[in-house]
Structure formats: C-alpha cells, structure tokens
GROMACS .gro file of C-alpha atoms in nm:
model
  351
    1MET     CA    1  -5.358  -4.132  -5.447
    2LYS     CA    2  -5.460  -3.775  -5.490
    3ARG     CA    3  -5.414  -3.601  -5.827
    4PHE     CA    4  -5.091  -3.415  -5.829
    5ILE     CA    5  -4.859  -3.208  -6.045
    6GLN     CA    6  -4.525  -3.369  -6.056
    7ILE     CA    7  -4.254  -3.129  -5.956
    8LEU     CA    8  -3.899  -3.191  -6.066
    9VAL     CA    9  -3.672  -3.131  -5.778
   10LEU     CA   10  -3.289  -3.146  -5.761
   11GLY     CA   11  -3.297  -3.490  -5.587
   12PHE     CA   12  -3.529  -3.635  -5.858
   13SER     CA   13  -3.311  -3.501  -6.133
   14SER     CA   14  -2.998  -3.642  -5.971
   15TRP     CA   15  -3.168  -3.988  -5.953
   16VAL     CA   16  -3.271  -3.971  -6.313
   17ALA     CA   17  -2.909  -3.875  -6.411
   18SER     CA   18  -2.765  -4.177  -6.226
   19ALA     CA   19  -3.046  -4.419  -6.334
   20CYS     CA   20  -2.993  -4.342  -6.695
   21MET     CA   21  -2.619  -4.436  -6.670
   22GLU     CA   22  -2.501  -4.715  -6.898
   23MET     CA   23  -2.451  -5.044  -6.702
   24SER     CA   24  -2.099  -5.195  -6.748
   25SER     CA   25  -2.131  -5.538  -6.596
   26ALA     CA   26  -2.331  -5.839  -6.730
   27GLN     CA   27  -2.657  -5.936  -6.555
   28PRO     CA   28  -2.630  -6.287  -6.401
   29THR     CA   29  -2.869  -6.551  -6.560
   30LEU     CA   30  -3.111  -6.676  -6.292
   31ASN     CA   31  -3.287  -7.005  -6.281
   32ILE     CA   32  -3.610  -6.940  -6.125
   33ASN     CA   33  -3.753  -7.288  -6.103
   34TYR     CA   34  -3.950  -7.263  -5.798
   35PRO     CA   35  -4.275  -7.080  -5.682
   36ALA     CA   36  -4.179  -6.725  -5.686
   37ALA     CA   37  -4.300  -6.370  -5.624
   38TYR     CA   38  -4.173  -6.109  -5.871
   39VAL     CA   39  -4.173  -5.754  -5.724
   40VAL     CA   40  -4.105  -5.438  -5.922
   41ASN     CA   41  -3.897  -5.180  -5.737
   42GLY     CA   42  -3.981  -4.848  -5.898
   43GLU     CA   43  -3.718  -4.620  -5.748
   44SER     CA   44  -3.420  -4.878  -5.775
   45SER     CA   45  -3.534  -4.998  -6.122
   46THR     CA   46  -3.503  -5.361  -6.022
   47MET     CA   47  -3.714  -5.675  -5.973
   48SER     CA   48  -3.685  -5.865  -5.660
   49ILE     CA   49  -3.739  -6.248  -5.662
   50ILE     CA   50  -3.884  -6.404  -5.349
   51ASN     CA   51  -3.899  -6.788  -5.310
   52LEU     CA   52  -4.249  -6.870  -5.198
   53ASN     CA   53  -4.141  -7.194  -5.042
   54THR     CA   54  -3.901  -7.012  -4.792
   55ASN     CA   55  -4.037  -6.656  -4.799
   56GLU     CA   56  -3.683  -6.536  -4.857
   57ALA     CA   57  -3.551  -6.299  -5.132
   58THR     CA   58  -3.345  -6.507  -5.362
   59GLY     CA   59  -3.255  -6.287  -5.666
   60LEU     CA   60  -3.249  -5.938  -5.809
   61VAL     CA   61  -3.283  -5.828  -6.171
   62GLN     CA   62  -3.157  -5.481  -6.289
   63LEU     CA   63  -3.428  -5.351  -6.532
   64THR     CA   64  -3.289  -5.189  -6.842
   65ASP     CA   65  -3.397  -5.099  -7.188
   66ASN     CA   66  -3.147  -5.319  -7.362
   67LYS     CA   67  -3.215  -5.672  -7.498
   68ALA     CA   68  -2.833  -5.742  -7.439
   69ASN     CA   69  -2.909  -5.841  -7.070
   70GLY     CA   70  -2.719  -5.640  -6.811
   71SER     CA   71  -2.645  -5.344  -7.045
   72GLY     CA   72  -2.843  -5.038  -7.143
   73MET     CA   73  -3.016  -4.761  -6.957
   74PHE     CA   74  -3.208  -4.821  -6.637
   75LEU     CA   75  -3.586  -4.798  -6.673
   76ALA     CA   76  -3.736  -4.503  -6.512
   77TYR     CA   77  -3.980  -4.599  -6.239
   78PRO     CA   78  -4.115  -4.934  -6.372
   79HIS     CA   79  -4.458  -4.997  -6.227
   80HIS     CA   80  -4.695  -5.295  -6.259
   81ILE     CA   81  -4.617  -5.653  -6.366
   82TYR     CA   82  -4.810  -5.945  -6.505
   83LEU     CA   83  -4.723  -6.307  -6.608
   84ASN     CA   84  -4.851  -6.471  -6.932
   85PRO     CA   85  -5.083  -6.783  -6.887
   86THR     CA   86  -4.788  -7.029  -6.930
   87GLN     CA   87  -4.592  -6.827  -6.667
   88ASN     CA   88  -4.273  -6.818  -6.888
   89GLN     CA   89  -4.292  -6.446  -6.980
   90ILE     CA   90  -4.333  -6.122  -6.776
   91ALA     CA   91  -4.460  -5.792  -6.892
   92ILE     CA   92  -4.365  -5.482  -6.693
   93ALA     CA   93  -4.498  -5.132  -6.752
   94ASP     CA   94  -4.266  -4.846  -6.750
   95PRO     CA   95  -4.462  -4.515  -6.738
   96GLY     CA   96  -4.142  -4.317  -6.697
   97ILE     CA   97  -4.261  -4.127  -6.390
   98ASN     CA   98  -4.301  -4.200  -6.019
   99LEU     CA   99  -4.658  -4.294  -5.956
  100SER     CA  100  -4.622  -4.387  -5.592
  101GLY     CA  101  -4.742  -4.025  -5.511
  102GLY     CA  102  -5.054  -4.020  -5.727
  103HIS     CA  103  -5.208  -4.105  -6.069
  104GLY     CA  104  -5.311  -3.762  -6.175
  105ALA     CA  105  -5.209  -3.476  -6.378
  106ALA     CA  106  -4.833  -3.530  -6.444
  107HIS     CA  107  -4.784  -3.724  -6.756
  108THR     CA  108  -4.480  -3.831  -6.957
  109SER     CA  109  -4.474  -3.822  -7.347
  110THR     CA  110  -4.321  -4.168  -7.389
  111ALA     CA  111  -4.336  -4.502  -7.203
  112LYS     CA  112  -4.227  -4.859  -7.241
  113VAL     CA  113  -4.326  -5.226  -7.193
  114LEU     CA  114  -4.050  -5.465  -7.096
  115ILE     CA  115  -4.089  -5.836  -7.177
  116LEU     CA  116  -3.872  -6.068  -6.961
  117ASP     CA  117  -3.805  -6.441  -6.956
  118ALA     CA  118  -3.972  -6.550  -6.625
  119THR     CA  119  -3.710  -6.818  -6.552
  120LYS     CA  120  -3.393  -6.652  -6.642
  121GLY     CA  121  -3.478  -6.297  -6.570
  122GLN     CA  122  -3.341  -6.170  -6.902
  123ASN     CA  123  -3.495  -5.914  -7.132
  124ILE     CA  124  -3.678  -6.048  -7.437
  125LYS     CA  125  -3.824  -5.737  -7.590
  126LEU     CA  126  -3.869  -5.372  -7.527
  127ILE     CA  127  -4.172  -5.198  -7.680
  128GLU     CA  128  -4.178  -4.818  -7.712
  129LEU     CA  129  -4.507  -4.637  -7.652
  130PRO     CA  130  -4.611  -4.289  -7.742
  131MET     CA  131  -4.764  -4.208  -7.412
  132MET     CA  132  -4.749  -4.284  -7.042
  133ASN     CA  133  -4.908  -4.623  -6.944
  134HIS     CA  134  -5.007  -4.795  -6.609
  135ASN     CA  135  -4.973  -5.164  -6.662
  136ALA     CA  136  -4.918  -5.419  -6.941
  137ILE     CA  137  -5.126  -5.732  -6.925
  138TYR     CA  138  -5.149  -6.058  -7.131
  139THR     CA  139  -5.491  -6.161  -7.259
  140PRO     CA  140  -5.621  -6.491  -7.099
  141ASP     CA  141  -5.527  -6.690  -7.408
  142GLY     CA  142  -5.172  -6.541  -7.398
  143LYS     CA  143  -5.187  -6.418  -7.763
  144GLU     CA  144  -5.191  -6.044  -7.698
  145ILE     CA  145  -5.057  -5.767  -7.462
  146TRP     CA  146  -5.275  -5.477  -7.359
  147THR     CA  147  -5.150  -5.150  -7.220
  148SER     CA  148  -5.319  -4.819  -7.148
  149GLN     CA  149  -5.230  -4.464  -7.275
  150MET     CA  150  -5.288  -4.224  -6.977
  151ASP     CA  151  -5.406  -3.904  -7.146
  152ASP     CA  152  -5.728  -3.733  -7.215
  153ASP     CA  153  -5.757  -3.905  -7.552
  154GLY     CA  154  -5.765  -4.242  -7.357
  155LYS     CA  155  -5.666  -4.537  -7.553
  156VAL     CA  156  -5.577  -4.905  -7.495
  157LEU     CA  157  -5.301  -5.041  -7.738
  158VAL     CA  158  -5.318  -5.420  -7.821
  159TYR     CA  159  -4.985  -5.587  -7.926
  160ASP     CA  160  -4.931  -5.929  -8.074
  161ALA     CA  161  -4.757  -6.134  -7.794
  162THR     CA  162  -4.526  -6.321  -8.039
  163THR     CA  163  -4.425  -6.050  -8.298
  164TYR     CA  164  -4.496  -5.764  -8.054
  165ASN     CA  165  -4.649  -5.559  -8.348
  166LEU     CA  166  -4.934  -5.324  -8.274
  167LYS     CA  167  -5.267  -5.488  -8.376
  168ASN     CA  168  -5.546  -5.258  -8.247
  169THR     CA  169  -5.614  -4.924  -8.079
  170ILE     CA  170  -5.926  -4.912  -7.862
  171LYS     CA  171  -6.076  -4.582  -7.763
  172VAL     CA  172  -6.178  -4.559  -7.393
  173GLY     CA  173  -6.228  -4.282  -7.128
  174LYS     CA  174  -6.003  -4.010  -7.016
  175GLU     CA  175  -5.683  -4.107  -6.839
  176PRO     CA  176  -5.717  -4.484  -6.833
  177ALA     CA  177  -5.495  -4.653  -6.571
  178GLU     CA  178  -5.507  -5.033  -6.513
  179VAL     CA  179  -5.640  -5.279  -6.762
  180THR     CA  180  -5.743  -5.604  -6.618
  181PHE     CA  181  -5.949  -5.916  -6.725
  182SER     CA  182  -6.244  -6.095  -6.556
  183ALA     CA  183  -6.157  -6.428  -6.403
  184ASP     CA  184  -6.345  -6.608  -6.677
  185GLY     CA  185  -6.164  -6.408  -6.948
  186SER     CA  186  -6.488  -6.298  -7.099
  187MET     CA  187  -6.438  -5.910  -7.066
  188ALA     CA  188  -6.158  -5.660  -7.021
  189PHE     CA  189  -6.208  -5.370  -6.776
  190VAL     CA  190  -6.032  -5.040  -6.810
  191ALA     CA  191  -6.036  -4.781  -6.516
  192ASN     CA  192  -6.067  -4.426  -6.657
  193GLY     CA  193  -5.943  -4.210  -6.378
  194LYS     CA  194  -6.054  -3.879  -6.503
  195ASP     CA  195  -6.400  -3.987  -6.622
  196ASN     CA  196  -6.482  -4.178  -6.307
  197THR     CA  197  -6.593  -4.468  -6.520
  198ILE     CA  198  -6.490  -4.820  -6.626
  199SER     CA  199  -6.483  -4.923  -6.990
  200VAL     CA  200  -6.574  -5.287  -7.055
  201ILE     CA  201  -6.420  -5.437  -7.375
  202HIS     CA  202  -6.489  -5.763  -7.545
  203PRO     CA  203  -6.141  -5.931  -7.592
  204ALA     CA  204  -6.221  -6.077  -7.927
  205THR     CA  205  -6.405  -5.802  -8.104
  206LYS     CA  206  -6.216  -5.514  -7.930
  207MET     CA  207  -6.546  -5.338  -7.893
  208VAL     CA  208  -6.648  -5.141  -7.584
  209THR     CA  209  -6.967  -5.304  -7.472
  210ALA     CA  210  -7.034  -5.095  -7.159
  211THR     CA  211  -6.931  -4.788  -6.963
  212ILE     CA  212  -6.988  -4.815  -6.594
  213ALA     CA  213  -6.993  -4.513  -6.360
  214VAL     CA  214  -6.800  -4.568  -6.032
  215GLY     CA  215  -6.640  -4.350  -5.760
  216LYS     CA  216  -6.412  -4.063  -5.816
  217ASN     CA  217  -6.067  -4.137  -5.966
  218PRO     CA  218  -6.082  -4.524  -6.014
  219VAL     CA  219  -5.732  -4.671  -6.067
  220GLY     CA  220  -5.798  -5.041  -6.128
  221ALA     CA  221  -6.085  -5.291  -6.153
  222TRP     CA  222  -5.921  -5.573  -5.971
  223THR     CA  223  -6.019  -5.935  -6.047
  224GLY     CA  224  -6.202  -6.130  -5.794
  225GLY     CA  225  -6.255  -6.506  -5.794
  226ASP     CA  226  -6.631  -6.450  -5.731
  227ASN     CA  227  -6.701  -6.330  -6.100
  228ARG     CA  228  -6.686  -5.963  -5.964
  229MET     CA  229  -6.446  -5.676  -6.031
  230TYR     CA  230  -6.341  -5.459  -5.739
  231VAL     CA  231  -6.266  -5.102  -5.831
  232ASP     CA  232  -6.052  -4.893  -5.594
  233ASN     CA  233  -6.159  -4.529  -5.618
  234GLU     CA  234  -5.880  -4.316  -5.475
  235ASP     CA  235  -6.041  -3.988  -5.440
  236GLY     CA  236  -6.380  -4.119  -5.375
  237GLN     CA  237  -6.227  -4.343  -5.083
  238SER     CA  238  -6.457  -4.643  -5.182
  239VAL     CA  239  -6.461  -4.962  -5.364
  240SER     CA  240  -6.714  -5.026  -5.639
  241VAL     CA  241  -6.813  -5.387  -5.679
  242ILE     CA  242  -6.905  -5.482  -6.040
  243ASP     CA  243  -7.095  -5.797  -6.139
  244VAL     CA  244  -6.917  -5.947  -6.451
  245LYS     CA  245  -7.255  -6.094  -6.584
  246THR     CA  246  -7.482  -5.789  -6.545
  247LEU     CA  247  -7.190  -5.528  -6.576
  248LYS     CA  248  -7.367  -5.340  -6.280
  249VAL     CA  249  -7.228  -5.194  -5.966
  250VAL     CA  250  -7.395  -5.422  -5.698
  251GLU     CA  251  -7.227  -5.255  -5.401
  252THR     CA  252  -7.014  -4.958  -5.311
  253VAL     CA  253  -6.788  -5.010  -4.996
  254GLU     CA  254  -6.718  -4.692  -4.810
  255LEU     CA  255  -6.368  -4.703  -4.677
  256GLY     CA  256  -6.294  -4.378  -4.494
  257PHE     CA  257  -5.931  -4.382  -4.642
  258MET     CA  258  -5.783  -4.359  -4.978
  259PRO     CA  259  -5.726  -4.708  -5.120
  260ALA     CA  260  -5.420  -4.827  -5.297
  261TYR     CA  261  -5.531  -5.182  -5.403
  262ALA     CA  262  -5.846  -5.399  -5.345
  263ALA     CA  263  -5.852  -5.785  -5.355
  264PHE     CA  264  -6.128  -6.032  -5.287
  265HIS     CA  265  -6.014  -6.365  -5.136
  266ALA     CA  266  -6.259  -6.634  -5.252
  267GLU     CA  267  -6.187  -6.899  -4.987
  268THR     CA  268  -6.243  -6.661  -4.674
  269LYS     CA  269  -6.486  -6.445  -4.858
  270GLU     CA  270  -6.313  -6.144  -4.756
  271LEU     CA  271  -6.234  -5.806  -4.919
  272TRP     CA  272  -5.888  -5.674  -4.845
  273VAL     CA  273  -5.789  -5.318  -4.918
  274THR     CA  274  -5.448  -5.151  -4.847
  275ASP     CA  275  -5.430  -4.806  -4.685
  276PRO     CA  276  -5.100  -4.673  -4.791
  277ASN     CA  277  -5.111  -4.350  -4.573
  278ALA     CA  278  -5.157  -4.551  -4.254
  279GLY     CA  279  -4.938  -4.844  -4.367
  280LYS     CA  280  -5.225  -5.086  -4.298
  281ILE     CA  281  -5.440  -5.343  -4.482
  282HIS     CA  282  -5.802  -5.361  -4.380
  283TRP     CA  283  -6.045  -5.649  -4.442
  284TRP     CA  284  -6.430  -5.674  -4.484
  285LYS     CA  285  -6.630  -5.991  -4.441
  286GLN     CA  286  -6.935  -6.083  -4.632
  287ASN     CA  287  -7.249  -6.120  -4.416
  288THR     CA  288  -7.546  -6.350  -4.468
  289ASN     CA  289  -7.693  -6.106  -4.725
  290GLY     CA  290  -7.369  -6.095  -4.924
  291LYS     CA  291  -7.276  -5.740  -4.814
  292PHE     CA  292  -6.945  -5.643  -4.681
  293GLU     CA  293  -6.895  -5.538  -4.328
  294HIS     CA  294  -6.561  -5.396  -4.199
  295GLU     CA  295  -6.380  -5.641  -3.967
  296ASN     CA  296  -6.065  -5.488  -3.867
  297ALA     CA  297  -5.716  -5.384  -3.994
  298LEU     CA  298  -5.356  -5.472  -3.928
  299VAL     CA  299  -5.023  -5.288  -3.980
  300THR     CA  300  -4.807  -5.399  -4.266
  301ALA     CA  301  -4.561  -5.117  -4.322
  302ALA     CA  302  -4.538  -4.757  -4.473
  303GLY     CA  303  -4.693  -4.726  -4.816
  304ALA     CA  304  -4.888  -5.046  -4.819
  305HIS     CA  305  -4.983  -5.103  -5.175
  306ALA     CA  306  -5.050  -5.409  -5.394
  307ILE     CA  307  -5.181  -5.745  -5.288
  308ALA     CA  308  -5.124  -6.105  -5.417
  309PHE     CA  309  -5.263  -6.419  -5.278
  310LYS     CA  310  -5.107  -6.775  -5.237
  311GLY     CA  311  -5.356  -6.997  -5.079
  312THR     CA  312  -5.435  -6.840  -4.735
  313ALA     CA  313  -5.139  -6.610  -4.740
  314ALA     CA  314  -5.127  -6.252  -4.881
  315TYR     CA  315  -4.814  -6.074  -5.000
  316VAL     CA  316  -4.831  -5.690  -4.966
  317THR     CA  317  -4.570  -5.451  -5.115
  318ASN     CA  318  -4.486  -5.158  -4.899
  319GLN     CA  319  -4.361  -4.867  -5.110
  320GLU     CA  320  -4.218  -4.646  -4.845
  321ALA     CA  321  -4.059  -4.927  -4.628
  322ALA     CA  322  -3.897  -5.106  -4.926
  323SER     CA  323  -4.054  -5.441  -4.817
  324VAL     CA  324  -4.306  -5.708  -4.879
  325SER     CA  325  -4.529  -5.815  -4.583
  326VAL     CA  326  -4.646  -6.173  -4.568
  327ILE     CA  327  -4.998  -6.196  -4.413
  328ASP     CA  328  -5.181  -6.513  -4.254
  329LEU     CA  329  -5.529  -6.466  -4.382
  330VAL     CA  330  -5.675  -6.708  -4.140
  331GLN     CA  331  -5.522  -6.583  -3.829
  332HIS     CA  332  -5.530  -6.215  -3.965
  333LYS     CA  333  -5.175  -6.143  -3.858
  334LYS     CA  334  -4.845  -6.050  -4.024
  335ILE     CA  335  -4.595  -6.325  -4.031
  336LYS     CA  336  -4.287  -6.139  -4.162
  337ASP     CA  337  -4.148  -5.868  -4.375
  338ILE     CA  338  -3.921  -5.941  -4.647
  339LYS     CA  339  -3.668  -5.657  -4.769
  340VAL     CA  340  -3.664  -5.574  -5.136
  341GLY     CA  341  -3.570  -5.276  -5.346
  342SER     CA  342  -3.671  -4.913  -5.324
  343LYS     CA  343  -4.039  -4.825  -5.367
  344PRO     CA  344  -4.176  -5.167  -5.436
  345ASN     CA  345  -4.514  -5.148  -5.643
  346GLY     CA  346  -4.642  -5.426  -5.858
  347ILE     CA  347  -4.621  -5.790  -5.759
  348VAL     CA  348  -4.712  -6.110  -5.939
  349LEU     CA  349  -4.684  -6.482  -5.826
  350LYS     CA  350  -4.560  -6.783  -6.028
  351PHE     CA  351  -4.667  -7.124  -5.896
   0.00000   0.00000   0.00000
C-alpha cells in the first residue's frame, strides 16, 4: 500500500484514548484444542478464533500489554501473527500504528511483541522494542524469535524464545518489514521496503549472505512450498519470485494492481495474490514452461489482505469488511464469509 504520512485526526486520537483504558474484567481462559485460525484484528485490538472444522468463529481474545490476563492496556494496532513449531505459543507484532493504509514514512518510536499461549489464549510475555516492527516470527527450530525494526537504520532483532532476552542484532536494509523463513528453514528473508531489496540471512551464523534487488517497496518474501519465495512489491505492483537455492529472481509477475499478500499453493501450482483496493483475490497458473499466467479473480470483500491455506481451502482476511473469506481453491469460488473484529490483518492456522 502506497507510502504515506500518518495524520493524527480526532477520530484516531479518540480511538487511542479508549483503546488505552485499563480493562476491569478478567479475560476468560479458552481451550483451543481443535484446528483453528487465529486472526489479529488491528483496530479492535483483539484476536478472533475460528474453528477450522466448522468454519465458525468460536472465541475472542482481548490483546493487552499485561501478563495478568484480562487487565492492562489494549495493544495499539497489533499486526501479524505466527505460531512456534510445536504450535503451543503465538507471537504477535504490535507496531503501535495502523498499517492497513500503507507501510511507508510514518513510524513509531516504540513497539512490542506479545507472546500468547495458543491453547488458552492467555498472555505469557510482552517484549518491548525500541522501534516499530512489522512481524515477529519463530525460527524453524523454535529457539528464537526474530522481529524487524522499520527505520532507515534497518535491523532484525533476535530474541531467545525461552528467556526472551535479546541475543543478536542483524543489520539489513532500510525500512525492513516482514521477516520470513524458507520452507526448508535454511534461510531467512527480510523485505527492505525503502531499499527495494531482500536481505538473505543464514539463521545459524546470523550473517547476511545475499542482497537481492526486487520491485519497488517490497513488504514480504512469502514462503512457497516449491522452495521459492514470493515477494509482493506494493508500489511496483508486481511479485518477484526468488529461487531459494540460487538466491536469484527467476520471474517477475506483473499484476496491474497493488498487492497485499502473495501465496503459492503447491498442490494446484497456483499463485494467489490479494487486491485490497478492489476487494478481490487473483490467481495465476503455472504453464508448461513453469511461468505464471493470469487465470482469473474472484471477489472476497473490501480490503482483502492476508492468505492462509488449509488443504484446498484458503482463508483471506478482509481489513475493511471485518471478515475472513473461505475460498474453495479447486472450484475457485467463495464458500462463506466469517465475521471477525475490526480491521483483521494477520492470520495463522493451527492444525
């Protein structure tokens, strides 16, 4: 989404005032012992739980900054969400600013990472950060949590996932956004929005092994099941496809719209990309030469954003419609919309 200067208007100020109020009632303890989708609702500072067996919303967690569950201050615009490998803990990035309108020039001087129990929905730990982040992700072995620092002096902070102490600081490009890992866990990828590059980091050595030029304003190098990474270039209106073995861009898919998220489905060999301004999701099919050809698009709802796969179903968060769309990937049609909180952004699935 296009670079912007965040303007504090009265409505936003009023929301901040109400969102920062102390909670007075205790948060109920959940028992999420079923396959579930966890959806971060940025504006309402909540996490919706969807039962993947029934595709119904079954729980709601108020996201606060206090370990005493159900008390403390509401988080200000929590963003992306990841599970650890054993799927018993969740990490949520809290950049402290509304990123639904763009990933550019507005920054906050502080941010947070919230760690939650994935079964009970209760707070475990809050990590305070010196600068705005975009996501917080566990390493493939589950021993560390990595999070970006979105300023010109770009960094990735590495925390111990048991003690939550800072272990390493890795220098990357300007305004790094999403941090991701390849499907085989061999490399980490950091999207440097202001540099139009991807930094590739060896997880063990913490050394940058390559810097790859991509399109304008990359937000994330999203993990594909085909040993490739799919980079959504917001201002470039394209997807750069990176081969993990060669660390080269092997294809650039021109979109004709500003992407919000890109996801490759290995079984159907299709690339799915959300179009938030049109409220659609598009798909491309690989031809016999392995190149992507645009097939079609379908309507999800306003502000289509993140994508998560379960078998041949896709779950798409719709930021402006406060819903999650369920898509049948084989029939290429929407099955239903599930109502969630305000401005849903990140989504992760537990099986």
